[in-house]
Backbone as a chain_set.jsonl record, in Angstrom:
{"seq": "XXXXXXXXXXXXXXXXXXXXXXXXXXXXXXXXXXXXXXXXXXXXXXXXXXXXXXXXXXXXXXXXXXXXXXXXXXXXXXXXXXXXXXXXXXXXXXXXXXXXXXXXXXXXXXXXXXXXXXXXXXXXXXXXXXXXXXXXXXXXXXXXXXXXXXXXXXXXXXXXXXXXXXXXXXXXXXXXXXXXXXXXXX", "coords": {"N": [[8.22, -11.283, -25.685], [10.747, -10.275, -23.62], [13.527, -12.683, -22.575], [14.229, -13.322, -19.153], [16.256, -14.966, -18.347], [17.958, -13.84, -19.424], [18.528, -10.944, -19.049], [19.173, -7.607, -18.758], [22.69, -6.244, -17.382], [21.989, -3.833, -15.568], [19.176, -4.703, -14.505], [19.032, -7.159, -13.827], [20.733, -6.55, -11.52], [18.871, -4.7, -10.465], [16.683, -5.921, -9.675], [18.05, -7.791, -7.733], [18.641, -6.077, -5.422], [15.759, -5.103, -4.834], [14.858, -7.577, -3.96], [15.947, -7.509, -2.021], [15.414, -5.302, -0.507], [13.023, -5.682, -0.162], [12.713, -7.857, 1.332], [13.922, -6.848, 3.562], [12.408, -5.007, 4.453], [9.797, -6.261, 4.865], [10.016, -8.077, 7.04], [9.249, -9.393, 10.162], [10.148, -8.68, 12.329], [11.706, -5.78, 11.742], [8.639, -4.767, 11.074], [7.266, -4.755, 13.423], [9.141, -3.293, 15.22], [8.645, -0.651, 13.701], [6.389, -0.611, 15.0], [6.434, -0.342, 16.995], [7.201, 1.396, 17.795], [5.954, 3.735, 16.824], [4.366, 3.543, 18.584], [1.95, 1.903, 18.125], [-0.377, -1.138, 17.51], [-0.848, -3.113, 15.319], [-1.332, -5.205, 12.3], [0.946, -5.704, 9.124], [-0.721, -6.302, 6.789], [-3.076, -5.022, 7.374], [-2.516, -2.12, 8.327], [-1.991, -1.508, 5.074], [-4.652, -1.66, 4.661], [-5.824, 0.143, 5.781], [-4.441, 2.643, 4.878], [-5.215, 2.493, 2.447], [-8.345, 2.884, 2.707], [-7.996, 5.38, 3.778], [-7.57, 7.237, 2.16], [-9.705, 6.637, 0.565], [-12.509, 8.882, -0.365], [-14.701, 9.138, 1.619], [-15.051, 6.723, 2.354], [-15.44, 3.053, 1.375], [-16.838, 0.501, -0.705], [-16.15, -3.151, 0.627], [-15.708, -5.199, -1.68], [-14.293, -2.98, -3.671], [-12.674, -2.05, -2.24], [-11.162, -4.737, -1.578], [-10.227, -5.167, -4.551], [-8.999, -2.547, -4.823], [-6.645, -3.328, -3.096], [-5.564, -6.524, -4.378], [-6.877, -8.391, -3.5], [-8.774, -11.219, -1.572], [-12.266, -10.835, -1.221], [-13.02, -11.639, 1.165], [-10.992, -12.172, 2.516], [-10.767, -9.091, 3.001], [-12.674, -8.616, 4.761], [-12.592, -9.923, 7.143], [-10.698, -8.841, 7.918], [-11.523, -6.158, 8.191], [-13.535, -6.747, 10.637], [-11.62, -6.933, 12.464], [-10.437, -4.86, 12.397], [-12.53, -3.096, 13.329], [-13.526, -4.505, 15.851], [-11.143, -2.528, 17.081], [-11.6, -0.045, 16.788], [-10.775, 1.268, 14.418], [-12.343, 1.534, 12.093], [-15.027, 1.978, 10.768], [-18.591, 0.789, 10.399], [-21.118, 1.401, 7.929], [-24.37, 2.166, 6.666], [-24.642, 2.365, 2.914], [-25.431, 5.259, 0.677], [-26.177, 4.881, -1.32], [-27.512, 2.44, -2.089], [-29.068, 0.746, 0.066], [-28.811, -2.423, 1.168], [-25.855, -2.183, 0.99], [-22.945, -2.113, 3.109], [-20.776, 0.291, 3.844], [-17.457, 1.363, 4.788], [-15.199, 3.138, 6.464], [-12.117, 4.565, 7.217], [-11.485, 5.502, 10.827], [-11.172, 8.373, 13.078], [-9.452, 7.335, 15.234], [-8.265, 5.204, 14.037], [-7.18, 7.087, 11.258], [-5.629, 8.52, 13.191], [-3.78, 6.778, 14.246], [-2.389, 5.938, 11.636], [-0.953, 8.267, 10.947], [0.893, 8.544, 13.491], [2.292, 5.734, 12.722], [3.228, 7.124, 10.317], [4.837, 8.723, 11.043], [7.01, 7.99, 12.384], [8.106, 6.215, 10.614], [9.184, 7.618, 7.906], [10.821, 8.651, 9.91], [12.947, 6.579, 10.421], [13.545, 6.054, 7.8], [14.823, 8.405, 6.892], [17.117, 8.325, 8.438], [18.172, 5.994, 7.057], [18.775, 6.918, 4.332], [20.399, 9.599, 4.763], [22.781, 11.537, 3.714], [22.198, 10.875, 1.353], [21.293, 12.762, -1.685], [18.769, 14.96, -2.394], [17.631, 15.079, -5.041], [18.189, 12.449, -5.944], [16.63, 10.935, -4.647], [14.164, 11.892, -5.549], [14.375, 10.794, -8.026], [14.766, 8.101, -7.761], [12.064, 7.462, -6.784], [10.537, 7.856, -8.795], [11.662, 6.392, -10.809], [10.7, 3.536, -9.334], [8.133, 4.307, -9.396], [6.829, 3.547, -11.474], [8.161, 1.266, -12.27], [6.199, 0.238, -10.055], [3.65, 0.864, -11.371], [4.034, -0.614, -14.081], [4.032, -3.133, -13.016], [1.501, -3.467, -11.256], [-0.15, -2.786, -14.489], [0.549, -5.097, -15.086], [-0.7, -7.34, -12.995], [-3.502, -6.454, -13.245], [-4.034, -7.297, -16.195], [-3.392, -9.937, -16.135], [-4.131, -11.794, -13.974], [-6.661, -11.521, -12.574], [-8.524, -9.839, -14.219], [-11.165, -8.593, -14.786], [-11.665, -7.668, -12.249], [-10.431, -5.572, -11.064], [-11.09, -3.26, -12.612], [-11.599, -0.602, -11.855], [-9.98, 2.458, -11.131], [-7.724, 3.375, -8.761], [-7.055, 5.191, -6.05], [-3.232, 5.907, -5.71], [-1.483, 4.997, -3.063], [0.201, 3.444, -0.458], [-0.89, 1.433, -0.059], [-3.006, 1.024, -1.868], [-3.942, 0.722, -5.277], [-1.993, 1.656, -7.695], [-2.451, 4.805, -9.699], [-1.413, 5.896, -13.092], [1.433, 7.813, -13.214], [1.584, 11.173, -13.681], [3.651, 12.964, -13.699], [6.636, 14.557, -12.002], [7.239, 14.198, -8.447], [5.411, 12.413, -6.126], [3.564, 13.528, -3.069], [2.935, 10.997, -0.233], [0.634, 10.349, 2.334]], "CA": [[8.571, -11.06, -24.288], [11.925, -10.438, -23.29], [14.088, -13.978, -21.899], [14.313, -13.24, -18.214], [17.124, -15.63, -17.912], [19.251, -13.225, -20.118], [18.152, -9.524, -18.794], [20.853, -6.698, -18.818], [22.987, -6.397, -15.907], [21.063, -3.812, -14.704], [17.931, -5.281, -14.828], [19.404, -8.318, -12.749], [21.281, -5.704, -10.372], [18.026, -4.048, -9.484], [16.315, -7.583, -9.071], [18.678, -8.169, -6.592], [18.154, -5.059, -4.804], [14.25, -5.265, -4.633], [14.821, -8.777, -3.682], [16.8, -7.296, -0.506], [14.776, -4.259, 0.001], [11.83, -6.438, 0.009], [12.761, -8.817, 2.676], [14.121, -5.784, 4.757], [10.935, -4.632, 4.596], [8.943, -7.331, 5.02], [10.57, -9.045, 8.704], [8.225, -9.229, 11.414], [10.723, -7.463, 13.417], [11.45, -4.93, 11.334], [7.645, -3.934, 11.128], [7.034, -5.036, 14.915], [9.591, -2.182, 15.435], [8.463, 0.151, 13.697], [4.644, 0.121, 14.912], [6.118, -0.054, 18.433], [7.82, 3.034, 17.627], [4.933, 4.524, 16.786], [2.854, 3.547, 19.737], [0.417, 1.065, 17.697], [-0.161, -2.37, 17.127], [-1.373, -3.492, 13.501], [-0.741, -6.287, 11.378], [1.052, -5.204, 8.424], [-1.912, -6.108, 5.756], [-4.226, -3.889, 8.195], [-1.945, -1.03, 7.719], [-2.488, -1.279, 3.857], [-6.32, -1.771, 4.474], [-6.278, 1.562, 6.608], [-4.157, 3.468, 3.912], [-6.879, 2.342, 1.428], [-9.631, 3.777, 3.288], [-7.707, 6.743, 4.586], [-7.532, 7.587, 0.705], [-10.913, 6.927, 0.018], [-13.035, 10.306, 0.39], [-16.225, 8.743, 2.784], [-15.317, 4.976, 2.818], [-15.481, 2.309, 0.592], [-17.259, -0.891, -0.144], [-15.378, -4.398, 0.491], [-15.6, -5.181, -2.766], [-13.922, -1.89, -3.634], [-11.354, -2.399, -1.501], [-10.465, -5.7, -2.038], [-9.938, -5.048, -5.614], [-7.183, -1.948, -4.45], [-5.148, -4.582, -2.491], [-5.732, -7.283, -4.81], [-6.772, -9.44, -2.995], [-10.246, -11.314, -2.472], [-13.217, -9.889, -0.547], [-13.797, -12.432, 2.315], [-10.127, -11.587, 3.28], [-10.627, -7.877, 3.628], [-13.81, -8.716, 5.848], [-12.257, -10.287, 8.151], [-9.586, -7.431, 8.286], [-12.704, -4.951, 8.626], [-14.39, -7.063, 11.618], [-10.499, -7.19, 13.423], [-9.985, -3.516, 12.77], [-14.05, -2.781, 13.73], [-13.586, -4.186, 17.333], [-10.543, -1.538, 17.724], [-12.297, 1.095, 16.912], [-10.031, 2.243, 13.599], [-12.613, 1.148, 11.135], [-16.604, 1.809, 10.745], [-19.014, 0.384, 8.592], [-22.281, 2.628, 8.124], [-25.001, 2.168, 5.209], [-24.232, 2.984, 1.634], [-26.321, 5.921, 0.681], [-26.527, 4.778, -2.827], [-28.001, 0.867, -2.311], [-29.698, 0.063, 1.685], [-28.475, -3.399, 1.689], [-24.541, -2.615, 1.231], [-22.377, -1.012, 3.795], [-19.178, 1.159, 3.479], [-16.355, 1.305, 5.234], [-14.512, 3.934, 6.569], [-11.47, 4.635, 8.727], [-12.44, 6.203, 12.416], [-10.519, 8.853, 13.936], [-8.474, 6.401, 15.637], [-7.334, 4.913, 12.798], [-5.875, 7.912, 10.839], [-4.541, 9.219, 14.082], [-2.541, 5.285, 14.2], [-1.42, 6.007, 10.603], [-0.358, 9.445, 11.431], [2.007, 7.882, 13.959], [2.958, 5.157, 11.845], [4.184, 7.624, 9.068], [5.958, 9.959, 11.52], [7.778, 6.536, 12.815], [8.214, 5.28, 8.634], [10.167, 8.881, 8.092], [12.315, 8.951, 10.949], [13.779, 5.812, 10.02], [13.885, 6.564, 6.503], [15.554, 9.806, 7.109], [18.065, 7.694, 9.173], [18.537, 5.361, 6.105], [18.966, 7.997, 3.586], [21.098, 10.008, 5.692], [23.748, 11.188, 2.69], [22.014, 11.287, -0.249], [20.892, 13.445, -2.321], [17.179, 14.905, -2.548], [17.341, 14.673, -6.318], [18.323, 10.88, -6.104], [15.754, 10.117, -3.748], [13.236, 11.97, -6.51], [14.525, 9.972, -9.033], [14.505, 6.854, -7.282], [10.774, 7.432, -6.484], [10.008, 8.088, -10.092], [11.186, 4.867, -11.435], [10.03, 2.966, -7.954], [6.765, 4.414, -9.433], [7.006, 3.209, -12.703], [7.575, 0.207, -11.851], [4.908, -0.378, -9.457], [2.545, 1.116, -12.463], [3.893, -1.554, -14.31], [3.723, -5.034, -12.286], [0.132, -3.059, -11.244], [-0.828, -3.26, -15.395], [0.245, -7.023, -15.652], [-1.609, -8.1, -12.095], [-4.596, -6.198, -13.877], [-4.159, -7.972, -17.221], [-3.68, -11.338, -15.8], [-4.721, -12.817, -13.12], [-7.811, -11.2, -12.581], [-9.096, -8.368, -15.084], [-12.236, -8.122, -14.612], [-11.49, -7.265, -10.512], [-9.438, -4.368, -12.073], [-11.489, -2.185, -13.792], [-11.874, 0.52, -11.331], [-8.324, 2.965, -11.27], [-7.081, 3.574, -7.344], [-5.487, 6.346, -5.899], [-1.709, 5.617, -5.437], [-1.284, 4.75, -1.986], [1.02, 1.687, -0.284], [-2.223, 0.179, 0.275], [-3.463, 1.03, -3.265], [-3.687, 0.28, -6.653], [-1.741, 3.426, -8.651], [-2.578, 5.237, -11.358], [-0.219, 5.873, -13.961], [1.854, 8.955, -12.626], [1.698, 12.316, -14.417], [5.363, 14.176, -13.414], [6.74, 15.307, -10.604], [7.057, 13.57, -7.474], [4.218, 12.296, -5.395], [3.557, 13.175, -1.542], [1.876, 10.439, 0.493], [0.591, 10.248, 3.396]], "C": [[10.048, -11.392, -24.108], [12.34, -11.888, -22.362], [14.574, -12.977, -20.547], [15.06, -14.026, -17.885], [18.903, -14.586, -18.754], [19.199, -11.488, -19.934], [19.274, -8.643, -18.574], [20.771, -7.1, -17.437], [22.089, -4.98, -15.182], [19.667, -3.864, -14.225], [18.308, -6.352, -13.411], [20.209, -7.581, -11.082], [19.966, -5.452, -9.462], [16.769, -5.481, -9.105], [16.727, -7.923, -7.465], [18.363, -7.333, -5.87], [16.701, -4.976, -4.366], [14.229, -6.835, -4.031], [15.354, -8.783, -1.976], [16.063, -6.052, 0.546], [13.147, -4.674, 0.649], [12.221, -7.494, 1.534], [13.363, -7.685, 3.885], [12.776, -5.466, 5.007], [9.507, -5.003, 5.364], [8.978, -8.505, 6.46], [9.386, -8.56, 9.484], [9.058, -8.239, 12.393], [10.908, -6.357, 13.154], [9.723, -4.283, 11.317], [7.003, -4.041, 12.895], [7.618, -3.464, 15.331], [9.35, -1.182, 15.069], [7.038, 0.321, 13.956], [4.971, 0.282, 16.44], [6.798, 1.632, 18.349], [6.822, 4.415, 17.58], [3.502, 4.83, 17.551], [1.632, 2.421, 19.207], [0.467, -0.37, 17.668], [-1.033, -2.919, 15.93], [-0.567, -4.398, 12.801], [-0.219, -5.537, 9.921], [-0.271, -4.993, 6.761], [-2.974, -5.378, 6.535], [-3.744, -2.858, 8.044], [-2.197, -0.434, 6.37], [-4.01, -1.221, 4.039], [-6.656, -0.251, 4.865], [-5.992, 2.815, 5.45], [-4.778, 3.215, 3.282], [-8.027, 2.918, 2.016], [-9.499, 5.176, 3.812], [-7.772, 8.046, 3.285], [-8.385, 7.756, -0.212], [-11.636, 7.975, 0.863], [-14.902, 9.398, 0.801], [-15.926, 7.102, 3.025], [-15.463, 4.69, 1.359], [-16.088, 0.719, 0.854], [-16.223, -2.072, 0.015], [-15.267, -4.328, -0.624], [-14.87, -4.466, -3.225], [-12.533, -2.207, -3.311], [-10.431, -3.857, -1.681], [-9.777, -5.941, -3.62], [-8.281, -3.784, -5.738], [-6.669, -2.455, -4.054], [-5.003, -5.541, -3.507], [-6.147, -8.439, -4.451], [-8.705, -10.145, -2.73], [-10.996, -11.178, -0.756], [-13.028, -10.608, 0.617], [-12.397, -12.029, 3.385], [-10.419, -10.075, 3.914], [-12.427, -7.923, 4.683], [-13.98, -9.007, 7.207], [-11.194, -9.549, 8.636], [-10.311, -6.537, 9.264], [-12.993, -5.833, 9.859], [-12.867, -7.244, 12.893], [-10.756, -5.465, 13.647], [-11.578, -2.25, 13.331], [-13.86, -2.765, 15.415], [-12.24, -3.658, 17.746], [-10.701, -0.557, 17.449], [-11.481, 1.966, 15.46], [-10.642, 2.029, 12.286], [-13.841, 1.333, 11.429], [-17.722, 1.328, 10.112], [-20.517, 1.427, 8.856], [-23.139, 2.144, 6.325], [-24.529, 3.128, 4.188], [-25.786, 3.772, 1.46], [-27.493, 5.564, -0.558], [-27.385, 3.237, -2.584], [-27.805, 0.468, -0.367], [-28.942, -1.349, 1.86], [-26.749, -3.245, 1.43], [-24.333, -1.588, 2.494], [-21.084, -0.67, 3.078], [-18.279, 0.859, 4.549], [-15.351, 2.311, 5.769], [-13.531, 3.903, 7.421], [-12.111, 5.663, 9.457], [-10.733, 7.724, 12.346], [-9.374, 8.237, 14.238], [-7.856, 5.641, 14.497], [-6.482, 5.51, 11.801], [-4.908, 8.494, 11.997], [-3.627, 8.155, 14.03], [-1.951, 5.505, 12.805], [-0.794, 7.511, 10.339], [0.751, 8.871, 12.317], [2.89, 7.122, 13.493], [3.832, 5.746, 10.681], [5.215, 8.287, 9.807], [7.359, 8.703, 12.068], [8.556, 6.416, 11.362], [9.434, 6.381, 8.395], [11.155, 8.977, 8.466], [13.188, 7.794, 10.878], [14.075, 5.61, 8.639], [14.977, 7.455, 6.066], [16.795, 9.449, 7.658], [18.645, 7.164, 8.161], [19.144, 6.074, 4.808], [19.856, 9.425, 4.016], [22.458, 10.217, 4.522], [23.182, 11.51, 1.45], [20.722, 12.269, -0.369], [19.139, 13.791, -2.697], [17.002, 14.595, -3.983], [17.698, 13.328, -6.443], [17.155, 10.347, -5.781], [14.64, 10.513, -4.726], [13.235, 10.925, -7.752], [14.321, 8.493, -8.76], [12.724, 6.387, -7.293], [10.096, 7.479, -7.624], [10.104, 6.807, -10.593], [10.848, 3.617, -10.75], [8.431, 2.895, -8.942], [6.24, 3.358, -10.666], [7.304, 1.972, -13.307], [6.457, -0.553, -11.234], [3.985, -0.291, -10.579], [3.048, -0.491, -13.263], [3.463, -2.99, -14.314], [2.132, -4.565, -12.075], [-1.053, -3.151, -12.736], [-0.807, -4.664, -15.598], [-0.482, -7.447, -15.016], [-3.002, -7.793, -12.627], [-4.962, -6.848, -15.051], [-4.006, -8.901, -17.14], [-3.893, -12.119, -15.273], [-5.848, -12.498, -13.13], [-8.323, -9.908, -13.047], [-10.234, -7.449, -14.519], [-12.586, -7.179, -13.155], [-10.964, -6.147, -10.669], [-10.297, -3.265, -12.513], [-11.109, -0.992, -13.587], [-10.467, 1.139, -11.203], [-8.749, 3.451, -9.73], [-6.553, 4.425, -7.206], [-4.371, 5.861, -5.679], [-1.3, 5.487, -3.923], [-0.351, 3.579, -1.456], [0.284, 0.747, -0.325], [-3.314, 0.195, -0.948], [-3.281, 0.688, -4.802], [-3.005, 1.505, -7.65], [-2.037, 3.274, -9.674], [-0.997, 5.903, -12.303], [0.153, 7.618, -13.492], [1.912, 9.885, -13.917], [3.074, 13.218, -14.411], [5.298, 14.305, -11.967], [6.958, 14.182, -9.34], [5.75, 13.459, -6.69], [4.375, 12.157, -4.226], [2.672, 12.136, -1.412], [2.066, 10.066, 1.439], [0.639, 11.573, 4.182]], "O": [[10.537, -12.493, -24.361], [11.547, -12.22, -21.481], [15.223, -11.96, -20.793], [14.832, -14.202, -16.688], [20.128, -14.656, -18.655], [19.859, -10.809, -20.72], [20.335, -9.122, -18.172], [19.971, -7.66, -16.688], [21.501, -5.259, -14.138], [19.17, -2.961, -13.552], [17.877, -6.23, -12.265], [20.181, -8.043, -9.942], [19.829, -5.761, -8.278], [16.199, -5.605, -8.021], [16.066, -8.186, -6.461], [17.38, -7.776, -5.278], [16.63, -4.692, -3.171], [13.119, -7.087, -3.563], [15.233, -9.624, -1.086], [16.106, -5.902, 1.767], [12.44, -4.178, 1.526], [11.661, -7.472, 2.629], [13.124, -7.887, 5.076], [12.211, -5.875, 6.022], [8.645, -4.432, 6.032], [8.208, -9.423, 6.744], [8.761, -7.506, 9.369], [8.636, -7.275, 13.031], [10.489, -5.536, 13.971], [9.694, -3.091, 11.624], [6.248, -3.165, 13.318], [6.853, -2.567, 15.687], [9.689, -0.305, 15.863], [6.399, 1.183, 13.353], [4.171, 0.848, 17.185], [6.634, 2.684, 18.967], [6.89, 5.55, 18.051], [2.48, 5.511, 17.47], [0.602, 2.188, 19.838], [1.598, -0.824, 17.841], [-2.234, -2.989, 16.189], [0.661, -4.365, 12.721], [-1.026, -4.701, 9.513], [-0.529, -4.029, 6.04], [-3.969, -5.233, 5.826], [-4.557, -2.161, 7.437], [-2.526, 0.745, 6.238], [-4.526, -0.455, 3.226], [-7.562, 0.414, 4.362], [-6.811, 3.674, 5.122], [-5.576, 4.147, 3.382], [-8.629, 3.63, 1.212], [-10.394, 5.942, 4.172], [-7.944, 9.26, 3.395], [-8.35, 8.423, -1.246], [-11.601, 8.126, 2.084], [-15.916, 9.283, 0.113], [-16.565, 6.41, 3.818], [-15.569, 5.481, 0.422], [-16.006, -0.014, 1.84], [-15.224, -1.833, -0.664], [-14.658, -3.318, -0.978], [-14.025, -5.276, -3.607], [-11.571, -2.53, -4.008], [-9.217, -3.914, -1.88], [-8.918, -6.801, -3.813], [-7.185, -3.911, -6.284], [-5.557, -2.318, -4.564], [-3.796, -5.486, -3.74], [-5.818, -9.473, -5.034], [-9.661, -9.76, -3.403], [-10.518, -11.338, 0.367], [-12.734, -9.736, 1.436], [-12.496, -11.702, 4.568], [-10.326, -9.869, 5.124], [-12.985, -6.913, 5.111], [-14.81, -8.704, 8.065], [-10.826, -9.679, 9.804], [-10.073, -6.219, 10.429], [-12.129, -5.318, 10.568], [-13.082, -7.632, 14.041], [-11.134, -4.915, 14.682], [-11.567, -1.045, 13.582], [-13.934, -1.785, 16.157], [-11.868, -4.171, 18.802], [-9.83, 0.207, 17.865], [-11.569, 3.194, 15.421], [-9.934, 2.205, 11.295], [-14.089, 0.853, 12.534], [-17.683, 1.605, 8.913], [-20.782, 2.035, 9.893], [-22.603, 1.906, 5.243], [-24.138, 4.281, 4.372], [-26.878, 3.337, 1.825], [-28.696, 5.74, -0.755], [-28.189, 3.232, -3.516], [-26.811, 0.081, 0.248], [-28.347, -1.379, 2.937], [-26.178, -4.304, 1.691], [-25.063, -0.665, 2.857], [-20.54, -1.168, 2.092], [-18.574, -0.127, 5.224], [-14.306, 2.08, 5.16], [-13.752, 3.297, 8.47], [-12.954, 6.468, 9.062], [-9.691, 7.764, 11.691], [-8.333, 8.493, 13.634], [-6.642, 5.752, 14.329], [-5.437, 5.001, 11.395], [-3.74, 8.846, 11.83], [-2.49, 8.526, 13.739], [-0.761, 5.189, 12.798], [-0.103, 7.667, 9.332], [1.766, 8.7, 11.641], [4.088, 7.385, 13.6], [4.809, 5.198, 10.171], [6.344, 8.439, 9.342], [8.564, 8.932, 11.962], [9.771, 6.61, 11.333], [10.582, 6.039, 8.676], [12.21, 9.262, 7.898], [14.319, 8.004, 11.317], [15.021, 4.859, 8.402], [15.792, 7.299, 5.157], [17.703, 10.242, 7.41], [19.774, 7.624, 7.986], [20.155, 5.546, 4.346], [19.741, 10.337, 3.198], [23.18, 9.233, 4.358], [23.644, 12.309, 0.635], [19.727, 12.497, 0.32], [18.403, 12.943, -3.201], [16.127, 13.756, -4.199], [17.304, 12.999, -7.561], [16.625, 9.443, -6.426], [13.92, 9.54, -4.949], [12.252, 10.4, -8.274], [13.72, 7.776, -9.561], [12.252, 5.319, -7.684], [8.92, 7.123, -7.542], [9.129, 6.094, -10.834], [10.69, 2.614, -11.445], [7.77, 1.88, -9.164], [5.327, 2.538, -10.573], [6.944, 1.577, -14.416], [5.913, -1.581, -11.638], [3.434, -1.353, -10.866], [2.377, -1.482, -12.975], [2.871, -3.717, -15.111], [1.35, -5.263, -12.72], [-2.25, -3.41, -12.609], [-1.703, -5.354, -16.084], [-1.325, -8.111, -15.621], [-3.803, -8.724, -12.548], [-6.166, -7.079, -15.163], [-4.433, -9.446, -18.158], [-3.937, -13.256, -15.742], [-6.471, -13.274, -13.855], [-8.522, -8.979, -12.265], [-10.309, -6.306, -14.065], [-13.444, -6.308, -13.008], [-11.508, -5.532, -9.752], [-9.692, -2.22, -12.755], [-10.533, -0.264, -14.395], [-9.599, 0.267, -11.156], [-9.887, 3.847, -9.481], [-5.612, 4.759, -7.926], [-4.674, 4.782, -5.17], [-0.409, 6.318, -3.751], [-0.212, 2.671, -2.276], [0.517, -0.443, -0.537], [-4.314, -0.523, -0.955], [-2.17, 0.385, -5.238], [-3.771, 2.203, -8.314], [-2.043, 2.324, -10.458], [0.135, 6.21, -11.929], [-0.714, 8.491, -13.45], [2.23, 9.444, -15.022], [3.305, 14.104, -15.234], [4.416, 14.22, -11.111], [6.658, 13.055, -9.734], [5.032, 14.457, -6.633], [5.013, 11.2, -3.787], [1.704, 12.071, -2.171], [3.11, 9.534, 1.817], [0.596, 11.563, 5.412]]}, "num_chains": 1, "name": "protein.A"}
């Protein structure tokens, strides 16, 4: 394993950069603003919970789901029973096994992440404002390629076994290893 105290410079460049892009990202005000922008109100880990279900074709179990975020079940339950009494989340028996339920987003909930993306965009489009569509492909390629990465180590070491199942590629998902090309989402 490469010494992480001695990594090329740009290795440590783009560190820094993800280290800045990440906390832009990540402000309460910054995402405050952009959900008022979009008319909604959602916690940012409810956003990812919604894009996870908006991605799954009929719903998904907890379990399921908590394994695409990474995170552990009892959390995304208490997500589901916030985003239940606003109506952007359903649960309904599994067809396959009577005692689980599923999960699905409502109506109201892709229409709120329909807003949210057209919001995400227009300040994107603002930010990017200048460059180049082939940058922004390229950017997104090794963006991806990374995420695939840190996505095989969180799978190979903290918790494997939680892992097994492969995710569609979503913000709120676990990706699969990209094939070419650029990927729409959303």
């Amino acid at each position: 394993m490469p010494d992480a105290d001695i990594a090329p410079e740009p290795t440590a460049a783009l560190e820094k950069m993800l280290a800045l892009l990440s906390y832009l990202l990540t402000r309460s005000q910054a995402h405050d603003q952009q959900i008022s922008q979009a008319g909604v109100s959602a916690r940012r880990s409810d956003v990812y919970l919604l894009l996870a279900l908006d991605k799954s074709d009929g719903g998904s179990r907890v379990g399921d789901l908590a394994a695409r975020l990474m995170v552990e079940p009892s959390h995304v339950t208490r997500q589901i029973a916030r985003l239940q009494a606003q109506r952007l989340v359903e649960r309904t028996p599994d067809p396959l096994d009577g005692r689980a339920r599923r999960v699905a987003i409502t109506a109201e909930g892709a229409a709120l992440l329909t807003r949210l993306h057209r919001a995400n965009r227009a300040s994107l489009q603002e930010a990017l404002h200048g460059v180049e569509e082939r940058d922004i492909a390229t950017t997104v390629d090794v963006l991806q390629r990374l995420v695939d990465g840190y996505v095989r180590r969180v799978r190979a070491h903290a918790l494997p076994e939680q892992y097994e199942t492969p995710a569609p590629s979503t913000p709120g998902g676990v990706p699969e290893p990209r094939r070419s090309g650029v990927r729409e989402t959303g």
